[in-house]
XYZ file of C-alpha atoms in Angstrom:
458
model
C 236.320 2.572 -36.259
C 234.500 -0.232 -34.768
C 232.223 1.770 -33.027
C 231.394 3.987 -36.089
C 230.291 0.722 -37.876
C 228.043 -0.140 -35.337
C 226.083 3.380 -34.867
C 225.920 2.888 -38.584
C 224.168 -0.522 -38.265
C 221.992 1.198 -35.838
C 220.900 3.496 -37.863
C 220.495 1.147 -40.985
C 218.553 -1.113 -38.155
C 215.894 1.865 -37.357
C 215.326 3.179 -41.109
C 212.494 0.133 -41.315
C 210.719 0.817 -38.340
C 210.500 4.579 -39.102
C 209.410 3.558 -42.367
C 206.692 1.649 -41.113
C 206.058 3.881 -38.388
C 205.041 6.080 -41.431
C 202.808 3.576 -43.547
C 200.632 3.196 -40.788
C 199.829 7.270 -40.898
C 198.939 7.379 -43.946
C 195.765 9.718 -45.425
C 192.850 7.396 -44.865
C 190.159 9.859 -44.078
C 188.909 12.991 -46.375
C 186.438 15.271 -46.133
C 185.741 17.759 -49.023
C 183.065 20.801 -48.202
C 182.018 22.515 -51.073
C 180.041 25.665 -49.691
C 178.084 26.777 -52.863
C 177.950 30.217 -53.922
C 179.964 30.973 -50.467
C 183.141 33.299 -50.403
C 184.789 35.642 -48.053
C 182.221 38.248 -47.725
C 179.368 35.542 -46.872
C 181.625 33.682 -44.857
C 182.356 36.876 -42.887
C 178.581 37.767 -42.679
C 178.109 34.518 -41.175
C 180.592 34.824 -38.629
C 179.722 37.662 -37.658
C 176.077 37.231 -37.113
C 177.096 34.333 -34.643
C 176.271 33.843 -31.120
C 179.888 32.992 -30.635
C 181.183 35.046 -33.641
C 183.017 32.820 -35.091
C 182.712 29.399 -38.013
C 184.683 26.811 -37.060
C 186.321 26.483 -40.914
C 187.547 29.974 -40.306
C 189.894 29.016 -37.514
C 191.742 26.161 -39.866
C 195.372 27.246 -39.614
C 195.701 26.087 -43.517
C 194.355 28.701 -45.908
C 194.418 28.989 -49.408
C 192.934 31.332 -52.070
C 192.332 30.253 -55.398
C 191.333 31.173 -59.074
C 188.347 29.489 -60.928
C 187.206 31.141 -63.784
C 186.204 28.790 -67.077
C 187.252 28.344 -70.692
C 184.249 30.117 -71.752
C 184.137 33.257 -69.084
C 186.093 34.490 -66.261
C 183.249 33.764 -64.503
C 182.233 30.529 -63.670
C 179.050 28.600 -62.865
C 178.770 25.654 -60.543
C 179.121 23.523 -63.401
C 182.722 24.228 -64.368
C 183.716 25.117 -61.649
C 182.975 22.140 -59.955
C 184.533 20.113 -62.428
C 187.854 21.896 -63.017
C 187.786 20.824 -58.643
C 186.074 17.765 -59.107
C 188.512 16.827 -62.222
C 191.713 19.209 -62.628
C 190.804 20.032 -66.191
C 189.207 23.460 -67.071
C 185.466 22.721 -69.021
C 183.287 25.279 -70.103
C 180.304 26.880 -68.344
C 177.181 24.477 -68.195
C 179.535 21.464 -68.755
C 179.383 19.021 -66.586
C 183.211 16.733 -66.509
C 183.447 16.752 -70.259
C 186.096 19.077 -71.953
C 184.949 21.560 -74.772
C 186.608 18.755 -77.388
C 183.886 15.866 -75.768
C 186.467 14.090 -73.768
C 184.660 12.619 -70.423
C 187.164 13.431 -67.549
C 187.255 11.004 -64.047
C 186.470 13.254 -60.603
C 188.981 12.543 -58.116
C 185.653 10.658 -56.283
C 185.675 8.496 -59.563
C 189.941 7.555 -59.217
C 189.419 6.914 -55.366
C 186.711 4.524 -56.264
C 188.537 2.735 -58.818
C 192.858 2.856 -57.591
C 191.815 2.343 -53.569
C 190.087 0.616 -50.886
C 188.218 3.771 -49.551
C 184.701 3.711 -49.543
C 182.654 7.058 -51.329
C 180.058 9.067 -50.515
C 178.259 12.179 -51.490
C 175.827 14.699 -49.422
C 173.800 17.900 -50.851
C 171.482 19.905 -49.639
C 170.546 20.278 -53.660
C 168.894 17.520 -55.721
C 171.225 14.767 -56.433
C 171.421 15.258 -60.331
C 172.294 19.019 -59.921
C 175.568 20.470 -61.186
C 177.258 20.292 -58.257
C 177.514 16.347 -57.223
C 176.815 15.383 -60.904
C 180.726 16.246 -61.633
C 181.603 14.014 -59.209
C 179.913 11.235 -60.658
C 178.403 11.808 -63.984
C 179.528 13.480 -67.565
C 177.318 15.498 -69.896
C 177.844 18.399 -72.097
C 174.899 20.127 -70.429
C 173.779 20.837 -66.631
C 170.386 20.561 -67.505
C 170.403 17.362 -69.295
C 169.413 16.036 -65.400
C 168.147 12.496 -66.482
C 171.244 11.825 -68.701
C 173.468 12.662 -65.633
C 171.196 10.430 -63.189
C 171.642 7.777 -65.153
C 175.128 7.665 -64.231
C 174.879 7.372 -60.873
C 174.218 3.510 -60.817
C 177.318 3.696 -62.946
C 179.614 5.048 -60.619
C 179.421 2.773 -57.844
C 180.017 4.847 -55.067
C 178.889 3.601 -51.865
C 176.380 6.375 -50.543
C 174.654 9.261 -51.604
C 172.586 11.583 -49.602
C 170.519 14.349 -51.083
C 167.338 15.974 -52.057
C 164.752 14.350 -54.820
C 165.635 13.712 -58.907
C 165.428 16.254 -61.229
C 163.249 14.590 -63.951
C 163.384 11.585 -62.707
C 160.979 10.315 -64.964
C 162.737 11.600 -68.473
C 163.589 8.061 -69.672
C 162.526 4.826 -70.433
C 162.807 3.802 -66.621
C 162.797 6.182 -64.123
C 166.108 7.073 -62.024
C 164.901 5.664 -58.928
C 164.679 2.642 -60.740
C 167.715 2.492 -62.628
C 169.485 3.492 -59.079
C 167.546 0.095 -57.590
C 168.261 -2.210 -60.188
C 172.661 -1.310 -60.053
C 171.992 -2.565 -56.527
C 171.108 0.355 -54.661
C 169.149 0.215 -51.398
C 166.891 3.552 -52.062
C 165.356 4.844 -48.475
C 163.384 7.838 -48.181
C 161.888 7.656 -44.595
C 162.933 9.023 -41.547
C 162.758 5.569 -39.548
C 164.578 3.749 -42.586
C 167.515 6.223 -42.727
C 168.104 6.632 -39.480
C 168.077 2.483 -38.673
C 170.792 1.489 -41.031
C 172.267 -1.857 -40.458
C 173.836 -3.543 -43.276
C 176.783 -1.510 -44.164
C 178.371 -3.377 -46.763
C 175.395 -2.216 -49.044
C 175.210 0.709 -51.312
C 172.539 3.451 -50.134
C 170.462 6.168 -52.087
C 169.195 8.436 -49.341
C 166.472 10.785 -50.500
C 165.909 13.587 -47.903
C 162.200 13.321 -46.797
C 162.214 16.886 -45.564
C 162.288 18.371 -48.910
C 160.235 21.468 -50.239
C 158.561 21.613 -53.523
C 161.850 22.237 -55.049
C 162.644 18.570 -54.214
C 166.180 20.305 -52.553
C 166.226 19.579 -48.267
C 163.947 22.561 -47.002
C 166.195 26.132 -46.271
C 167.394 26.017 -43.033
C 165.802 28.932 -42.047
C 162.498 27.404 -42.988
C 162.656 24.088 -40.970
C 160.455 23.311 -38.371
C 161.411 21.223 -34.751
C 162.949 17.713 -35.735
C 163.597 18.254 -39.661
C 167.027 16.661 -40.315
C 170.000 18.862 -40.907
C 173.047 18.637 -42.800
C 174.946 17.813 -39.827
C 172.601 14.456 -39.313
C 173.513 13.337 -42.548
C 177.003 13.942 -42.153
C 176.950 11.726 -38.908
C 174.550 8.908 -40.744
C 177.319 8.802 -43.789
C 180.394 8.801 -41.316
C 178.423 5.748 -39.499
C 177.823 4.092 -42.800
C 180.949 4.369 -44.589
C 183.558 3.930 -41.752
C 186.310 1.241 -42.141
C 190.265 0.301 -41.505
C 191.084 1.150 -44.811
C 189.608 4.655 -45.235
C 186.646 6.896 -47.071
C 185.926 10.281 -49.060
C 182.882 12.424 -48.342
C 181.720 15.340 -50.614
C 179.474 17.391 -48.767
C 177.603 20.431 -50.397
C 176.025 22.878 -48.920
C 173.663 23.665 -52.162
C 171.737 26.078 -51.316
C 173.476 29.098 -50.037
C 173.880 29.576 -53.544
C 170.505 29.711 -54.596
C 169.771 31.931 -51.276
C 172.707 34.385 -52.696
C 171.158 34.291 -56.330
C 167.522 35.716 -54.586
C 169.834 38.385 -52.749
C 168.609 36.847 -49.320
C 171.521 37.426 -46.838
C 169.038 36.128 -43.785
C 168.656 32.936 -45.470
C 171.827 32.289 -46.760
C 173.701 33.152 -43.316
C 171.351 30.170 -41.815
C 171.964 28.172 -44.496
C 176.210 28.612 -43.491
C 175.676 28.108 -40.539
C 174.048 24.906 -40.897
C 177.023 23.782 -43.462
C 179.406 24.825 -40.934
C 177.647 22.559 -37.993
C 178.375 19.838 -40.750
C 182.054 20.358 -40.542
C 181.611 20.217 -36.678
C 180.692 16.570 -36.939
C 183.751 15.756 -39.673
C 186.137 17.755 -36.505
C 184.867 15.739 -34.126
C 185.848 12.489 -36.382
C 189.285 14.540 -36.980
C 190.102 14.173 -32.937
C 190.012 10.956 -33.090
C 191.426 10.530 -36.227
C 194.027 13.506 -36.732
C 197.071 11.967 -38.531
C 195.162 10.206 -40.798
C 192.327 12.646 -41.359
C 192.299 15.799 -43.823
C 189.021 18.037 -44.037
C 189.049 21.212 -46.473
C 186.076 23.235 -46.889
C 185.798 25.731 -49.682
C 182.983 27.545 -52.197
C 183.573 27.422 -55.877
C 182.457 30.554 -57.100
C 180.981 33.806 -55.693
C 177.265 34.548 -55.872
C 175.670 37.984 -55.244
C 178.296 40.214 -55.465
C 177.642 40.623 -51.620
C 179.383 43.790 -49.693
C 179.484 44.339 -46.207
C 178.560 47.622 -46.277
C 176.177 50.130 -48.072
C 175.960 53.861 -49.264
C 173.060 54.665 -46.633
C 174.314 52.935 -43.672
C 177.614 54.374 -43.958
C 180.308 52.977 -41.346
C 177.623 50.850 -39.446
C 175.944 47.679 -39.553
C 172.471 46.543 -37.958
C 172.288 42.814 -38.792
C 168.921 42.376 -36.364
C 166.960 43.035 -39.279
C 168.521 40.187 -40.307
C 167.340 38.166 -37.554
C 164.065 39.616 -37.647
C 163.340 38.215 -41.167
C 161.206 34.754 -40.849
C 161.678 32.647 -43.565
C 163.223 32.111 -47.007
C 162.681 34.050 -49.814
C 161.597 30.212 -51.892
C 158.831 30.033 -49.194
C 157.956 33.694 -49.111
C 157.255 33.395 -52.820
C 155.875 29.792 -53.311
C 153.226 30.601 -49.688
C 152.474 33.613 -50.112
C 153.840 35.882 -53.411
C 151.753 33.547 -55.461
C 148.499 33.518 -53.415
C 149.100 37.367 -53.930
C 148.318 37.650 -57.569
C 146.116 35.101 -57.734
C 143.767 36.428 -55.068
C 144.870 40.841 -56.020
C 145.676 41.175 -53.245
C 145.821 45.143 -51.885
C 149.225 46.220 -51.714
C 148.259 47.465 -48.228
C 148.133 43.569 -47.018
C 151.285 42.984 -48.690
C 152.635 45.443 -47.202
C 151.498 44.350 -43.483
C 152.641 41.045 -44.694
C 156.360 42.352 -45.154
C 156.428 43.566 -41.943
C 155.563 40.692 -39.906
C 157.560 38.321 -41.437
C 160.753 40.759 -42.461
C 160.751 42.985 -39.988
C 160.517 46.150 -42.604
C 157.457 48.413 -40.736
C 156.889 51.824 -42.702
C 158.787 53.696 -40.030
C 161.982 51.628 -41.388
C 161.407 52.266 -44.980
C 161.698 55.479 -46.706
C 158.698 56.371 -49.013
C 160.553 56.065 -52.445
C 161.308 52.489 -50.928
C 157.377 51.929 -50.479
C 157.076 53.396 -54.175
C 159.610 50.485 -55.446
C 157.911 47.636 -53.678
C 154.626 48.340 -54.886
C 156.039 49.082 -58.017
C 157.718 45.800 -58.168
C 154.460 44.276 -56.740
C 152.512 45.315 -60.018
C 155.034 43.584 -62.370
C 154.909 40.688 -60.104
C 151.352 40.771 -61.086
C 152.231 41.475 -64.712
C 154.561 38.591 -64.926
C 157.591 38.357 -67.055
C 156.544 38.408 -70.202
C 155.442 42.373 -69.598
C 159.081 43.002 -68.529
C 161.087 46.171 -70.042
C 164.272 46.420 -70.431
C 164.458 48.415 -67.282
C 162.685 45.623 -65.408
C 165.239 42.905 -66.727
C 168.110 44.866 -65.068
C 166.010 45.613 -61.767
C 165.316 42.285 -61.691
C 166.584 40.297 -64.054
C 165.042 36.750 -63.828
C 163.667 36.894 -59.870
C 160.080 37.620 -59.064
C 159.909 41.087 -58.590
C 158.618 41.333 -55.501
C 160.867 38.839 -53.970
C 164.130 40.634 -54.921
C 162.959 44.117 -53.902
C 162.191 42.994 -50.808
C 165.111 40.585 -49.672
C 167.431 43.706 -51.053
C 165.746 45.574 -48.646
C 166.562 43.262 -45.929
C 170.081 43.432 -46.886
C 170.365 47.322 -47.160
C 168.743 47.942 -43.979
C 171.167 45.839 -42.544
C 174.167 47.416 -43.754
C 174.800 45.036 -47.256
C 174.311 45.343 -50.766
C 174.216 42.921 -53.121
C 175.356 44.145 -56.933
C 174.407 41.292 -59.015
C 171.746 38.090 -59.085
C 174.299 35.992 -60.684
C 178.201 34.714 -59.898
C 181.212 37.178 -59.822
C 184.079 36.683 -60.817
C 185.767 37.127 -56.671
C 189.063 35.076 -55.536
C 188.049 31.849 -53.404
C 189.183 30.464 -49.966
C 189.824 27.336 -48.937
C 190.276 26.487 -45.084
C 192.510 23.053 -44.621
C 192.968 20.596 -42.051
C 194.343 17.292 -40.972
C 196.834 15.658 -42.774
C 198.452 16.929 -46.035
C 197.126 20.705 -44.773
C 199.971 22.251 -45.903
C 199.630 21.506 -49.405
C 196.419 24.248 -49.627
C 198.104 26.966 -48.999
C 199.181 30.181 -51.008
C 197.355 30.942 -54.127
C 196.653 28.682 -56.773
C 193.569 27.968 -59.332
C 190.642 25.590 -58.856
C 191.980 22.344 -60.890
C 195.031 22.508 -58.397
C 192.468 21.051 -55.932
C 192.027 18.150 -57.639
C 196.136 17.991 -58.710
C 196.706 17.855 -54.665
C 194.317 15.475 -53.410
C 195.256 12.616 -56.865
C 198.920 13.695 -55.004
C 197.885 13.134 -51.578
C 195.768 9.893 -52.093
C 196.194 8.135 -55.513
C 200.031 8.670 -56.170
């Protein structure tokens, strides 16, 4: 008997020190990827257009599929989808944190902010007041109301943001660079200034200087030798915001969405990849870091409707005219579409034009396909106040041109795209680190947000 009492004072003896043992491994680091517009059929594209043919997301041993659609559609835009992620409550489309009733809902960004120690931070390739880091940060009952949600970001107190230029930055009283100064943000916007960081006890507003005229960080695709990528930024945040007690990145990869909307697979694949080097630099924290680390990367709605596979290609795939292509379709159409119609320009240049920088020579192209581009070259020329009813289905709000073209790309390559707008598809999400377990099986879009308030604020 006496020696059962003392292995049970043993054991009473250890239960502290296990305790303890388990304090000390507690979550501390999280990284949340938000891919926009990206889903399995993109992701797989990607992959499989790889030197190494592979992502390194798509190897997480946690996956999860979820459901997003909205209280207005079943299918989503970034909007509310981001904020039934961002806040566990369902909004609908356009809204941006606030309910259908008016209620402003807190992102999980906002709760880390205010119930921890953890220091904050948000990255986009997008401009900082678009829809998809406003619902982190900001509440409005429209997307485009973009001065109304910069305003908020001064409000939210988060210790960094990285991104591309204000969307009307200038639509109040004060501008938004302004506002952002004066609630004691440092605002940089040069290479040399960014990438010599010192004090990091002060809150930063990082403006990408290698923008395009969109104000969004140039398409991968489109970037010249030394441009900064997303996985730069990724290393200049975890440099800035590292401490004892712990941060929470948001990084969005914001334009594989928009490259998706335009039907450009080329651009969108490089635009992946460059998300996915990203998560390369958050793994590399995770080795060092891996029982207190948790990284999940994920899309939030479908965009494109893109197959792997097409009617005239049959059972095969040629993805090098995908590598042939040269640049974006934004810088295709801002460089060179435009400077078409204003200049009538013969179709025969345009057509020289299309093969030197897509890869699409007449011997590739059927004739009928000739017959649509040049087609869709005059009602470029038209614009889109000429458009028929036909047109608005060909093409519904893209340049005409543009579309036909990039579509082109795809088909040749063995895709199809079926819309130029989101679907309603089931989404992945790849876990890892810490609390990985807790993202799998299926599950809808505000469960995101119920697991990480589980994982770090309960």
């Amino acid at each position: 008997m006496k020696r059962f009492f003392s292995l049970l004072l043993v054991v009473f003896l250890l239960l502290p020190m296990t305790s303890c043992t388990k304090e000390e491994k507690e979550l501390k680091y999280v990284f949340f990827f938000i891919g926009d517009g990206m889903s399995f059929s993109s992701i797989k594209l990607a992959e499989d257009t790889s030197k190494k043919n592979d992502l390194n997301f798509d190897d997480f041993d946690s996956v999860g599929v979820f459901k997003n659609e909205d209280t207005t559609s079943l299918i989503p835009d970034s909007a509310s989808s981001g904020s039934a992620m961002a806040t566990g409550v369902k909004v609908p489309q356009g809204n941006i944190s606030k309910t259908s009733l008016g209620f402003n809902k807190d992102s999980i960004l906002t709760l880390v902010k205010k119930k921890s120690d953890m220091k904050v931070g948000i990255i986009t390739t997008a401009n900082l007041n678009h829809a998809t880091p406003a619902v982190f940060y900001a509440h409005s009952a429209s997307r485009y109301n973009y001065y109304e949600i910069g305003t908020y970001l001064p409000k939210s107190d988060f210790d960094l943001f990285i991104g591309g230029e204000f969307l009307d930055a200038e639509g109040g009283e004060k501008d938004l660079y302004t506002l952002a100064k004066e609630g004691g943000y440092t605002v940089l916007d040069t290479k040399k200034e960014i990438k010599n960081i010192k004090d990091k006890n002060k809150k930063y507003l990082i403006i990408s200087p290698d923008t395009d005229d969109s104000g969004m960080m140039k398409f991968a695709i489109d970037r010249q030798g030394g441009e900064t990528t997303l996985a730069d930024y990724m290393s200049i945040a975890i440099d800035t915001l590292y401490n004892e007690k712990g941060f929470f990145i948001m990084c969005e990869g914001g334009r594989i969405d928009l490259a998706l909307h335009s039907n450009d697979a080329a651009s969108a694949v490089c635009e992946i990849k460059d998300f996915s080097s990203a998560v390369d630099v958050a793994l590399d924290f995770y080795k060092k870091h891996p029982d207190e680390t948790l990284i999940i990367v994920t899309g939030d709605h479908e965009t494109g409707g893109l197959s792997l596979g097409y009617t005239d290609t049959g059972y095969t795939t040629n993805f090098d005219f995908l590598k042939n292509q040269k640049l974006s379709y934004y810088k295709y159409q801002t460089e060179y579409v435009e400077k078409y119609v204003e200049k009538d320009t013969p179709f025969d240049k345009v057509l020289s034009d299309i093969e030197e920088l897509f890869g699409l020579n007449e011997s590739a192209l059927y004739d009928f396909e000739i017959e649509t581009l040049e087609k869709a070259y005059e009602k470029t020329k038209l614009g889109t106040s000429y458009y028929t009813d036909e047109d608005k289905v060909l093409y519904s709000n893209r340049n005409p041109l543009v579309s036909q073209v990039t579509r082109l790309v795809a088909k040749k390559s063995g895709l199809n795209f079926s819309t130029f707008v989101h679907t309603a598809s089931l989404m992945p999400l790849y876990a890892k680190g810490k609390g990985e377990e807790n993202f799998t099986g299926t599950y809808d879009n505000t469960d995101i947000y119920n697991k990480l308030y589980e994982l770090i604020i309960k």
